[in-house]
Amino acid sequence: MNDVDMNSDLYNIYVGMDDTDSASGMCTTYICSVIMDRLKACGFRVDGPPRLIRLNPFAPHKTRGNGAVSFKLVLKSEEDVEIAKNLILKMVNELAVMEDPKTNPGVVFYEGEVTFELQDYALRTIRTIVTQEEAEKLAEKVGAEIFKFKKGRGIIGSLAAIGCPLTDATYELLAYRDPANYGAKRRVDPESVLEMNQETYPDTFDNVDDGYMAITPHTPCPVLYGIRGETEEAVVKAHEMVKVSEPIESFRVFLTNQHTDLHLQKIDAISIMKQFQCYIVQGTVKTQPVVIEGGHVIFTLEDESGGVECAAYEPTKEFRDVVRNLAPGDQVEVYGGIGNKGTLNVEKIKIMDLTPLYEYLNPLCKCGKRMKSAGKGKGYKCPQCGNKIREDSEKNGEVKEINKVKERREIERRIKTGFYEVPPSARRHLSKPLVRG
Ligand code: ATP
């Protein structure tokens, strides 16, 4: 059944696409952008910006950032609908990296309102692992048309890109390279990026990491750079400030669920956690964090229901210093996902309460000098006046234990309560930076 706008006799068609690229090249956003240009050149109307929807960061078949795209076409006749659909399918077939066995494109067309069921499916695709069978069944139920190239796994993401609710959203402007330069070093002026950041932050963010520009990817894909921000105006203004010494073929602004924490599920028991899902969970630090080979920092978080190993991996750089300084007893809220080793990969942490830590000093002598150990189990001796004190020395009739004889002093903690996050270079696309509040 066609969704015809009765007032204007227009056909609203949502188009979703995914799994068109490969690790060796191409990008689903670029294919989407080229197709949109062609549709517009044919006189078809694309309503609003296209959407770049990031899905579960732990999905097993992802190439890189697990992104899918969608856009809305507003067409005048059934004939236009047929022409537009055929054009889209033909272009996906031409532009997708079909020769890569891991590339399995899927395209979905949907005419109608985005229902609660579609939204719920999209959230499950962002937060859990779904099956292709599930996506196909839902498509059939809601009357969405699916087109599978090869195995067609991309329909999972395509349907989610159409259904994803965006109560919170950001924008990303993607500038695309001249194809002649694919694979070559990106020629973007870092100074201009630092200036752009000074001018536009925090309306744009994640432009700079530790003083270095962070807008250029490191893959051979068509993207020259991406600028992320709060509004379309902000990312366009920032783009106009970036200087490059290679041609920009085109650019496109996407509305996106990036940096919204949409992947995180707030739970109240560690035992509920499942592999390949992302959570916000509170607990107590159980073990002293340790640095393991490779520079990763590991600790155990526990609550009444159980415990989970948490990790701040090496790429999270100085964030590890915060984690390393946690201590057993600290109360924290951890944001992150369970990877394939069952470890919670920490993206952000809120330190809610720091437990007091103490050090124990040798007792002070009555002469004022700090005493020295007289040997294991032998108590203390003053190096100045020679006064001795036994570990179990009696004072006022009480036998003192060693820690009672010793002087207890509170150690100043090196961290404070509050929020801490990984640096931009280690941030997941979906992770909400603290600057976004
Ligand atoms: P890029 O970011 O470079 O566009 P990618 O990382 O998005 O690439 P894809 O090539 O799109 O990777 O492959 C991801 C595949 O996993 C797609 O076929 C998509 O439909 C599927 N997929 C995405 N999310 C899930 C999920 N939650 N459960 C199962 N499959 C998923």
Short mmCIF file of C-alpha atoms and ligand atoms in Angstrom, two decimals:
data_model
loop_
_atom_site.label_atom_id
_atom_site.label_comp_id
_atom_site.label_asym_id
_atom_site.label_seq_id
_atom_site.Cartn_x
_atom_site.Cartn_y
_atom_site.Cartn_z
CA MET A 1 0.00 0.00 0.00
CA ASN A 2 1.34 3.43 -0.88
CA ASP A 3 1.41 6.16 1.74
CA VAL A 4 -0.17 8.99 -0.23
CA ASP A 5 -0.33 12.35 1.46
CA MET A 6 -4.06 13.03 0.86
CA ASN A 7 -3.60 16.81 0.95
CA SER A 8 -0.93 16.99 -1.66
CA ASP A 9 -0.94 13.56 -3.30
CA LEU A 10 2.74 13.13 -2.51
CA TYR A 11 4.50 9.83 -1.91
CA ASN A 12 6.83 9.75 1.13
CA ILE A 13 9.45 7.07 0.65
CA TYR A 14 12.10 6.31 3.24
CA VAL A 15 15.26 4.82 1.76
CA GLY A 16 17.73 2.87 3.92
CA MET A 17 21.14 1.54 2.83
CA ASP A 18 23.92 -0.40 4.49
CA ASP A 19 26.89 -2.72 4.01
CA THR A 20 28.12 -1.25 0.72
CA ASP A 21 31.75 -0.60 1.63
CA SER A 22 34.80 -2.65 2.55
CA ALA A 23 37.93 -2.18 4.63
CA SER A 24 39.83 -1.52 1.41
CA GLY A 25 37.66 1.37 0.29
CA MET A 26 34.37 3.17 -0.33
CA CYS A 27 31.92 4.45 2.29
CA THR A 28 28.17 4.02 2.61
CA THR A 29 27.74 7.75 3.35
CA TYR A 30 29.51 8.62 0.09
CA ILE A 31 27.36 6.25 -1.95
CA CYS A 32 24.30 7.80 -0.28
CA SER A 33 25.54 11.29 -1.13
CA VAL A 34 26.21 10.45 -4.79
CA ILE A 35 22.78 8.83 -5.10
CA MET A 36 21.09 11.88 -3.54
CA ASP A 37 22.82 14.15 -6.04
CA ARG A 38 21.64 11.98 -8.94
CA LEU A 39 18.07 11.86 -7.60
CA LYS A 40 18.02 15.65 -7.26
CA ALA A 41 19.48 16.03 -10.76
CA CYS A 42 16.55 13.90 -12.00
CA GLY A 43 14.16 16.40 -10.40
CA PHE A 44 13.24 14.28 -7.36
CA ARG A 45 12.87 15.91 -3.94
CA VAL A 46 14.89 14.71 -0.96
CA ASP A 47 13.29 15.95 2.25
CA GLY A 48 15.69 17.14 4.97
CA PRO A 49 19.22 15.98 5.58
CA PRO A 50 20.17 12.33 5.17
CA ARG A 51 20.64 10.40 8.43
CA LEU A 52 23.80 8.57 9.49
CA ILE A 53 22.77 6.04 12.11
CA ARG A 54 25.45 4.27 14.12
CA LEU A 55 24.49 0.76 15.22
CA ASN A 56 25.84 -1.61 17.87
CA PRO A 57 29.59 -0.98 18.09
CA PHE A 58 30.07 -4.71 18.85
CA ALA A 59 28.14 -6.06 15.82
CA PRO A 60 30.19 -8.96 14.45
CA HIS A 61 30.18 -8.06 10.73
CA LYS A 62 30.96 -4.35 10.95
CA THR A 63 33.69 -2.94 8.73
CA ARG A 64 34.56 0.08 10.85
CA GLY A 65 32.08 2.31 12.66
CA ASN A 66 28.91 0.30 11.97
CA GLY A 67 27.06 3.13 10.25
CA ALA A 68 23.94 2.85 8.09
CA VAL A 69 22.18 5.68 6.22
CA SER A 70 18.66 6.72 5.31
CA PHE A 71 16.88 9.63 3.67
CA LYS A 72 13.35 10.58 2.75
CA LEU A 73 12.13 11.06 -0.81
CA VAL A 74 8.99 13.05 -1.54
CA LEU A 75 7.69 12.06 -4.97
CA LYS A 76 4.78 13.14 -7.11
CA SER A 77 3.64 9.97 -8.84
CA GLU A 78 3.84 6.20 -8.76
CA GLU A 79 5.86 6.41 -11.92
CA ASP A 80 8.42 8.63 -10.15
CA VAL A 81 8.52 6.15 -7.26
CA GLU A 82 9.41 3.32 -9.65
CA ILE A 83 12.03 5.40 -11.49
CA ALA A 84 13.66 6.57 -8.23
CA LYS A 85 13.76 3.06 -6.72
CA ASN A 86 15.30 1.57 -9.88
CA LEU A 87 17.87 4.34 -10.02
CA ILE A 88 18.86 3.78 -6.37
CA LEU A 89 19.20 0.01 -6.79
CA LYS A 90 21.21 0.38 -10.00
CA MET A 91 23.59 2.85 -8.36
CA VAL A 92 24.09 0.73 -5.23
CA ASN A 93 24.89 -2.21 -7.51
CA GLU A 94 27.44 -0.09 -9.42
CA LEU A 95 29.06 1.71 -6.46
CA ALA A 96 29.18 -0.95 -3.70
CA VAL A 97 32.36 -2.99 -3.30
CA MET A 98 30.65 -6.16 -4.58
CA GLU A 99 33.92 -8.02 -5.15
CA ASP A 100 34.65 -8.06 -1.39
CA PRO A 101 33.15 -11.27 0.06
CA LYS A 102 32.37 -9.41 3.30
CA THR A 103 30.28 -6.75 1.54
CA ASN A 104 26.61 -7.72 1.48
CA PRO A 105 24.54 -4.64 0.64
CA GLY A 106 20.92 -4.19 1.54
CA VAL A 107 18.46 -1.50 0.51
CA VAL A 108 15.07 -0.92 2.12
CA PHE A 109 12.19 1.23 0.84
CA TYR A 110 9.41 2.10 3.24
CA GLU A 111 6.28 4.13 2.58
CA GLY A 112 4.42 5.19 5.69
CA GLU A 113 4.82 6.51 9.18
CA VAL A 114 7.78 5.26 11.20
CA THR A 115 5.95 3.09 13.73
CA PHE A 116 6.81 2.31 17.34
CA GLU A 117 7.71 -1.21 16.20
CA LEU A 118 10.29 0.13 13.73
CA GLN A 119 11.72 2.46 16.37
CA ASP A 120 11.97 -0.41 18.85
CA TYR A 121 13.73 -2.58 16.25
CA ALA A 122 16.20 0.25 15.54
CA LEU A 123 17.01 0.64 19.23
CA ARG A 124 17.57 -3.11 19.50
CA THR A 125 19.95 -2.94 16.52
CA ILE A 126 21.86 -0.18 18.28
CA ARG A 127 21.90 -1.95 21.66
CA THR A 128 21.90 -5.69 20.90
CA ILE A 129 22.63 -8.16 18.10
CA VAL A 130 19.68 -8.87 15.79
CA THR A 131 19.30 -11.49 13.06
CA GLN A 132 18.67 -10.95 9.38
CA GLU A 133 15.62 -13.17 9.71
CA GLU A 134 14.20 -10.80 12.33
CA ALA A 135 14.77 -7.81 10.03
CA GLU A 136 13.14 -9.60 7.10
CA LYS A 137 10.11 -10.61 9.17
CA LEU A 138 9.60 -7.09 10.45
CA ALA A 139 10.01 -5.63 6.95
CA GLU A 140 7.31 -7.98 5.70
CA LYS A 141 5.03 -7.14 8.61
CA VAL A 142 5.26 -3.35 8.17
CA GLY A 143 5.23 -3.55 4.37
CA ALA A 144 8.81 -2.39 3.77
CA GLU A 145 10.40 -3.56 0.51
CA ILE A 146 13.80 -5.14 0.92
CA PHE A 147 16.48 -5.61 -1.73
CA LYS A 148 19.37 -7.90 -1.01
CA PHE A 149 22.64 -7.90 -2.92
CA LYS A 150 24.62 -11.12 -2.36
CA LYS A 151 23.70 -12.21 1.21
CA GLY A 152 21.95 -8.88 1.73
CA ARG A 153 22.95 -8.55 5.38
CA GLY A 154 22.81 -4.77 4.97
CA ILE A 155 19.02 -4.84 5.27
CA ILE A 156 19.51 -5.15 9.06
CA GLY A 157 21.14 -1.73 9.22
CA SER A 158 19.02 -0.21 6.44
CA LEU A 159 15.78 -0.90 8.31
CA ALA A 160 17.31 0.42 11.56
CA ALA A 161 18.48 3.60 9.81
CA ILE A 162 14.87 4.26 8.75
CA GLY A 163 13.42 3.42 12.17
CA CYS A 164 15.87 5.11 14.52
CA PRO A 165 14.19 7.76 16.70
CA LEU A 166 16.31 10.89 17.11
CA THR A 167 15.13 12.71 20.22
CA ASP A 168 18.74 13.78 20.68
CA ALA A 169 20.91 14.21 17.59
CA THR A 170 24.07 15.82 16.29
CA TYR A 171 25.32 16.68 12.80
CA GLU A 172 28.35 15.54 10.87
CA LEU A 173 29.66 17.25 7.75
CA LEU A 174 31.63 14.85 5.59
CA ALA A 175 33.93 16.29 2.92
CA TYR A 176 34.74 13.84 0.13
CA ARG A 177 37.99 13.57 -1.84
CA ASP A 178 38.60 13.55 -5.53
CA PRO A 179 38.69 9.79 -6.33
CA ALA A 180 42.16 10.32 -7.88
CA ASN A 181 43.45 10.93 -4.33
CA TYR A 182 41.94 7.90 -2.58
CA GLY A 183 44.61 6.20 -0.50
CA ALA A 184 47.02 9.19 -0.67
CA LYS A 185 48.00 11.24 2.40
CA ARG A 186 45.24 13.71 3.23
CA ARG A 187 46.32 17.30 2.65
CA VAL A 188 44.46 19.22 5.33
CA ASP A 189 46.13 22.18 7.04
CA PRO A 190 46.34 21.32 10.78
CA GLU A 191 46.74 24.99 11.79
CA SER A 192 43.44 25.88 10.13
CA VAL A 193 41.75 23.04 12.04
CA LEU A 194 43.12 24.35 15.37
CA GLU A 195 41.83 27.84 14.49
CA MET A 196 38.47 26.45 13.40
CA ASN A 197 38.23 24.61 16.70
CA GLN A 198 39.03 27.77 18.67
CA GLU A 199 36.30 29.61 16.81
CA THR A 200 33.54 26.98 16.78
CA TYR A 201 34.02 24.73 19.86
CA PRO A 202 31.78 23.60 21.60
CA ASP A 203 29.22 24.04 18.78
CA THR A 204 31.56 21.65 17.00
CA PHE A 205 33.64 19.14 18.94
CA ASP A 206 36.22 16.35 18.62
CA ASN A 207 38.17 18.42 16.07
CA VAL A 208 41.38 18.30 18.08
CA ASP A 209 42.93 15.65 20.34
CA ASP A 210 45.91 16.45 22.55
CA GLY A 211 46.78 19.43 20.33
CA TYR A 212 46.55 17.45 17.08
CA MET A 213 43.82 17.67 14.45
CA ALA A 214 41.41 14.75 14.76
CA ILE A 215 39.02 15.30 11.82
CA THR A 216 40.78 13.16 9.19
CA PRO A 217 40.28 9.38 9.07
CA HIS A 218 43.20 6.99 8.57
CA THR A 219 41.52 4.65 6.10
CA PRO A 220 41.67 4.66 2.27
CA CYS A 221 37.99 5.71 2.11
CA PRO A 222 36.51 8.69 0.15
CA VAL A 223 36.23 10.88 3.29
CA LEU A 224 38.74 13.74 3.48
CA TYR A 225 37.46 14.89 6.87
CA GLY A 226 34.41 14.90 9.11
CA ILE A 227 33.28 17.74 11.35
CA ARG A 228 30.89 16.94 14.17
CA GLY A 229 28.68 19.49 15.86
CA GLU A 230 25.41 20.56 17.38
CA THR A 231 23.84 22.25 14.34
CA GLU A 232 24.04 22.22 10.57
CA GLU A 233 25.13 25.88 10.62
CA ALA A 234 27.99 25.15 13.04
CA VAL A 235 29.48 22.30 10.98
CA VAL A 236 29.14 24.27 7.72
CA LYS A 237 30.82 27.32 9.29
CA ALA A 238 33.65 25.10 10.59
CA HIS A 239 34.05 23.46 7.17
CA GLU A 240 34.43 26.88 5.57
CA MET A 241 37.36 27.59 7.91
CA VAL A 242 39.33 24.42 7.12
CA LYS A 243 42.10 24.93 4.57
CA VAL A 244 43.06 22.05 2.29
CA SER A 245 45.58 21.62 -0.50
CA GLU A 246 43.70 18.96 -2.42
CA PRO A 247 40.34 19.24 -4.18
CA ILE A 248 37.12 18.57 -2.28
CA GLU A 249 34.82 16.73 -4.68
CA SER A 250 31.69 17.40 -2.60
CA PHE A 251 30.44 17.53 0.97
CA ARG A 252 27.28 16.43 2.75
CA VAL A 253 25.78 17.18 6.16
CA PHE A 254 24.20 14.20 7.93
CA LEU A 255 21.80 14.24 10.86
CA THR A 256 23.06 11.54 13.18
CA ASN A 257 22.69 9.64 16.45
CA GLN A 258 26.44 10.00 16.99
CA HIS A 259 27.43 11.31 20.43
CA THR A 260 24.03 10.77 22.03
CA ASP A 261 24.77 7.66 24.20
CA LEU A 262 21.83 5.96 22.48
CA HIS A 263 23.74 2.65 22.67
CA LEU A 264 23.82 2.63 26.49
CA GLN A 265 21.24 0.84 28.65
CA LYS A 266 20.93 1.98 32.24
CA ILE A 267 20.80 -1.09 34.48
CA ASP A 268 20.77 -1.64 38.22
CA ALA A 269 22.51 -5.03 38.49
CA ILE A 270 25.85 -6.09 37.07
CA SER A 271 24.57 -9.66 36.66
CA ILE A 272 22.15 -8.50 33.91
CA MET A 273 25.01 -7.55 31.59
CA LYS A 274 25.43 -9.47 28.36
CA GLN A 275 28.30 -9.70 25.91
CA PHE A 276 28.23 -7.21 22.98
CA GLN A 277 25.93 -4.77 24.78
CA CYS A 278 26.63 -1.36 26.29
CA TYR A 279 25.56 -0.13 29.71
CA ILE A 280 25.51 2.50 32.41
CA VAL A 281 25.98 0.70 35.73
CA GLN A 282 26.85 1.71 39.28
CA GLY A 283 29.05 -0.28 41.61
CA THR A 284 31.95 -0.40 44.02
CA VAL A 285 35.55 -0.80 42.97
CA LYS A 286 36.51 -4.22 44.30
CA THR A 287 40.17 -4.56 43.38
CA GLN A 288 43.08 -2.18 43.12
CA PRO A 289 43.43 -1.31 39.38
CA VAL A 290 46.47 -2.93 37.78
CA VAL A 291 48.36 -2.11 34.61
CA ILE A 292 48.74 -5.18 32.40
CA GLU A 293 50.95 -5.85 29.39
CA GLY A 294 50.17 -3.39 26.61
CA GLY A 295 49.45 -0.59 29.08
CA HIS A 296 45.78 -1.48 29.68
CA VAL A 297 44.37 -0.73 33.14
CA ILE A 298 42.06 -3.34 34.66
CA PHE A 299 39.91 -3.43 37.81
CA THR A 300 36.86 -5.31 39.07
CA LEU A 301 33.58 -3.54 39.72
CA GLU A 302 31.04 -5.21 41.99
CA ASP A 303 27.55 -4.81 43.34
CA GLU A 304 25.25 -7.13 45.28
CA SER A 305 24.46 -9.14 42.15
CA GLY A 306 28.04 -9.87 41.00
CA GLY A 307 31.20 -8.44 39.52
CA VAL A 308 32.63 -7.47 36.15
CA GLU A 309 36.16 -6.83 34.96
CA CYS A 310 36.50 -3.28 33.62
CA ALA A 311 39.24 -2.06 31.28
CA ALA A 312 40.63 1.29 30.19
CA TYR A 313 42.60 0.19 27.16
CA GLU A 314 45.89 1.69 26.00
CA PRO A 315 44.33 3.92 23.28
CA THR A 316 42.40 5.75 26.01
CA LYS A 317 45.74 7.38 26.96
CA GLU A 318 45.54 9.77 29.93
CA PHE A 319 42.06 8.51 30.87
CA ARG A 320 43.95 5.48 32.22
CA ASP A 321 45.59 7.69 34.87
CA VAL A 322 42.17 8.35 36.39
CA VAL A 323 41.25 4.66 36.36
CA ARG A 324 44.63 3.65 37.79
CA ASN A 325 44.04 5.92 40.77
CA LEU A 326 40.76 4.32 41.77
CA ALA A 327 40.87 2.26 44.94
CA PRO A 328 38.79 -0.54 46.46
CA GLY A 329 35.69 0.94 48.05
CA ASP A 330 35.27 3.82 45.59
CA GLN A 331 31.69 4.24 44.33
CA VAL A 332 31.50 4.76 40.57
CA GLU A 333 29.11 4.78 37.63
CA VAL A 334 30.67 3.16 34.58
CA TYR A 335 29.64 3.78 30.95
CA GLY A 336 30.80 1.18 28.45
CA GLY A 337 30.28 -2.06 26.55
CA ILE A 338 31.09 -5.72 27.06
CA GLY A 339 33.49 -6.88 24.34
CA ASN A 340 34.37 -10.35 23.14
CA LYS A 341 36.46 -11.17 26.21
CA GLY A 342 33.59 -10.37 28.58
CA THR A 343 35.39 -7.26 29.85
CA LEU A 344 33.57 -3.93 30.21
CA ASN A 345 35.32 -1.49 27.90
CA VAL A 346 35.07 1.83 29.79
CA GLU A 347 34.04 4.91 27.74
CA LYS A 348 33.24 7.26 30.60
CA ILE A 349 33.24 7.08 34.36
CA LYS A 350 31.49 9.09 37.03
CA ILE A 351 33.32 8.90 40.35
CA MET A 352 30.56 9.35 42.90
CA ASP A 353 32.41 8.76 46.16
CA LEU A 354 36.06 8.26 47.00
CA THR A 355 36.86 6.02 49.91
CA PRO A 356 39.37 7.46 52.42
CA LEU A 357 42.80 5.85 52.11
CA TYR A 358 45.30 5.75 54.97
CA GLU A 359 49.00 5.25 55.38
CA TYR A 360 50.55 4.05 58.66
CA LEU A 361 53.72 5.75 59.92
CA ASN A 362 56.10 4.55 62.63
CA PRO A 363 55.16 6.09 66.00
CA LEU A 364 56.61 9.41 67.14
CA CYS A 365 58.95 9.22 70.14
CA LYS A 366 58.27 11.42 73.16
CA CYS A 367 61.38 13.36 72.13
CA GLY A 368 59.59 14.29 68.90
CA LYS A 369 61.65 12.17 66.51
CA ARG A 370 59.99 9.50 64.35
CA MET A 371 60.98 6.04 65.56
CA LYS A 372 62.57 3.35 63.42
CA SER A 373 61.67 -0.33 63.23
CA ALA A 374 63.79 -2.36 65.60
CA GLY A 375 63.39 -5.43 63.39
CA LYS A 376 60.50 -7.70 62.49
CA GLY A 377 58.19 -8.09 65.52
CA LYS A 378 60.60 -6.19 67.75
CA GLY A 379 58.82 -2.86 67.89
CA TYR A 380 60.47 0.52 67.40
CA LYS A 381 63.55 2.38 68.56
CA CYS A 382 64.16 6.10 68.56
CA PRO A 383 67.31 6.97 66.58
CA GLN A 384 67.75 10.13 68.71
CA CYS A 385 67.20 9.19 72.35
CA GLY A 386 67.29 5.39 72.09
CA ASN A 387 63.78 5.05 73.61
CA LYS A 388 62.15 1.71 72.72
CA ILE A 389 58.55 0.74 72.20
CA ARG A 390 57.27 -2.79 71.75
CA GLU A 391 54.64 -3.48 69.12
CA ASP A 392 52.30 -4.85 71.75
CA SER A 393 53.42 -2.33 74.36
CA GLU A 394 51.03 -1.74 77.15
CA LYS A 395 49.77 1.73 77.69
CA ASN A 396 47.19 2.50 80.33
CA GLY A 397 46.69 -1.24 80.73
CA GLU A 398 45.78 -1.80 77.05
CA VAL A 399 47.81 -3.96 74.74
CA LYS A 400 48.41 -1.97 71.57
CA GLU A 401 48.40 -3.67 68.22
CA ILE A 402 50.83 -2.58 65.60
CA ASN A 403 48.40 -0.32 63.71
CA LYS A 404 47.37 1.28 66.96
CA VAL A 405 50.99 2.02 67.84
CA LYS A 406 51.57 3.35 64.35
CA GLU A 407 50.31 6.76 63.37
CA ARG A 408 47.40 6.66 60.87
CA ARG A 409 47.43 9.43 58.29
CA GLU A 410 44.86 9.99 55.50
CA ILE A 411 46.40 9.94 52.06
CA GLU A 412 45.34 12.68 49.69
CA ARG A 413 43.56 11.06 46.73
CA ARG A 414 44.95 11.96 43.31
CA ILE A 415 41.51 12.02 41.70
CA LYS A 416 38.36 13.93 42.49
CA THR A 417 34.70 12.99 42.26
CA GLY A 418 33.06 13.85 38.93
CA PHE A 419 32.91 12.72 35.31
CA TYR A 420 35.90 11.57 33.26
CA GLU A 421 35.93 10.50 29.60
CA VAL A 422 38.27 8.95 27.05
CA PRO A 423 39.99 11.33 24.58
CA PRO A 424 38.34 12.03 21.18
CA SER A 425 40.64 9.62 19.32
CA ALA A 426 39.41 6.72 21.50
CA ARG A 427 35.78 7.79 21.63
CA ARG A 428 33.08 5.60 20.11
CA HIS A 429 30.90 7.30 17.51
CA LEU A 430 27.87 6.89 19.75
CA SER A 431 29.54 8.10 22.95
CA LYS A 432 28.30 11.44 24.23
CA PRO A 433 31.18 13.79 25.01
CA LEU A 434 30.96 15.58 28.37
CA VAL A 435 30.93 18.93 26.56
CA ARG A 436 27.45 18.02 25.28
CA GLY A 437 26.22 17.98 28.87
P1 ATP B 1 31.34 1.80 7.61
O1 ATP B 1 31.25 2.38 8.98
O2 ATP B 1 32.68 1.91 7.01
O3 ATP B 1 30.23 2.26 6.72
P2 ATP B 1 30.36 -0.47 8.82
O4 ATP B 1 31.27 -0.58 9.98
O5 ATP B 1 29.07 0.23 8.90
O6 ATP B 1 31.15 0.19 7.69
P3 ATP B 1 29.08 -2.53 7.35
O7 ATP B 1 29.86 -2.81 6.13
O8 ATP B 1 27.89 -1.68 7.21
O9 ATP B 1 30.09 -1.98 8.43
O10 ATP B 1 28.69 -3.92 8.01
C1 ATP B 1 27.92 -4.04 9.18
C2 ATP B 1 26.90 -5.17 8.97
O11 ATP B 1 26.37 -5.58 10.21
C3 ATP B 1 25.75 -4.74 8.12
O12 ATP B 1 25.39 -5.80 7.27
C4 ATP B 1 24.62 -4.48 9.10
O13 ATP B 1 23.36 -4.70 8.54
C5 ATP B 1 24.96 -5.48 10.17
N1 ATP B 1 24.55 -5.05 11.52
C6 ATP B 1 24.61 -3.81 12.02
N2 ATP B 1 24.19 -3.78 13.30
C7 ATP B 1 23.87 -5.05 13.62
C8 ATP B 1 23.35 -5.66 14.80
N3 ATP B 1 23.08 -4.97 15.88
N4 ATP B 1 23.12 -6.99 14.77
C9 ATP B 1 23.39 -7.70 13.65
N5 ATP B 1 23.88 -7.18 12.52
C10 ATP B 1 24.11 -5.86 12.49
#
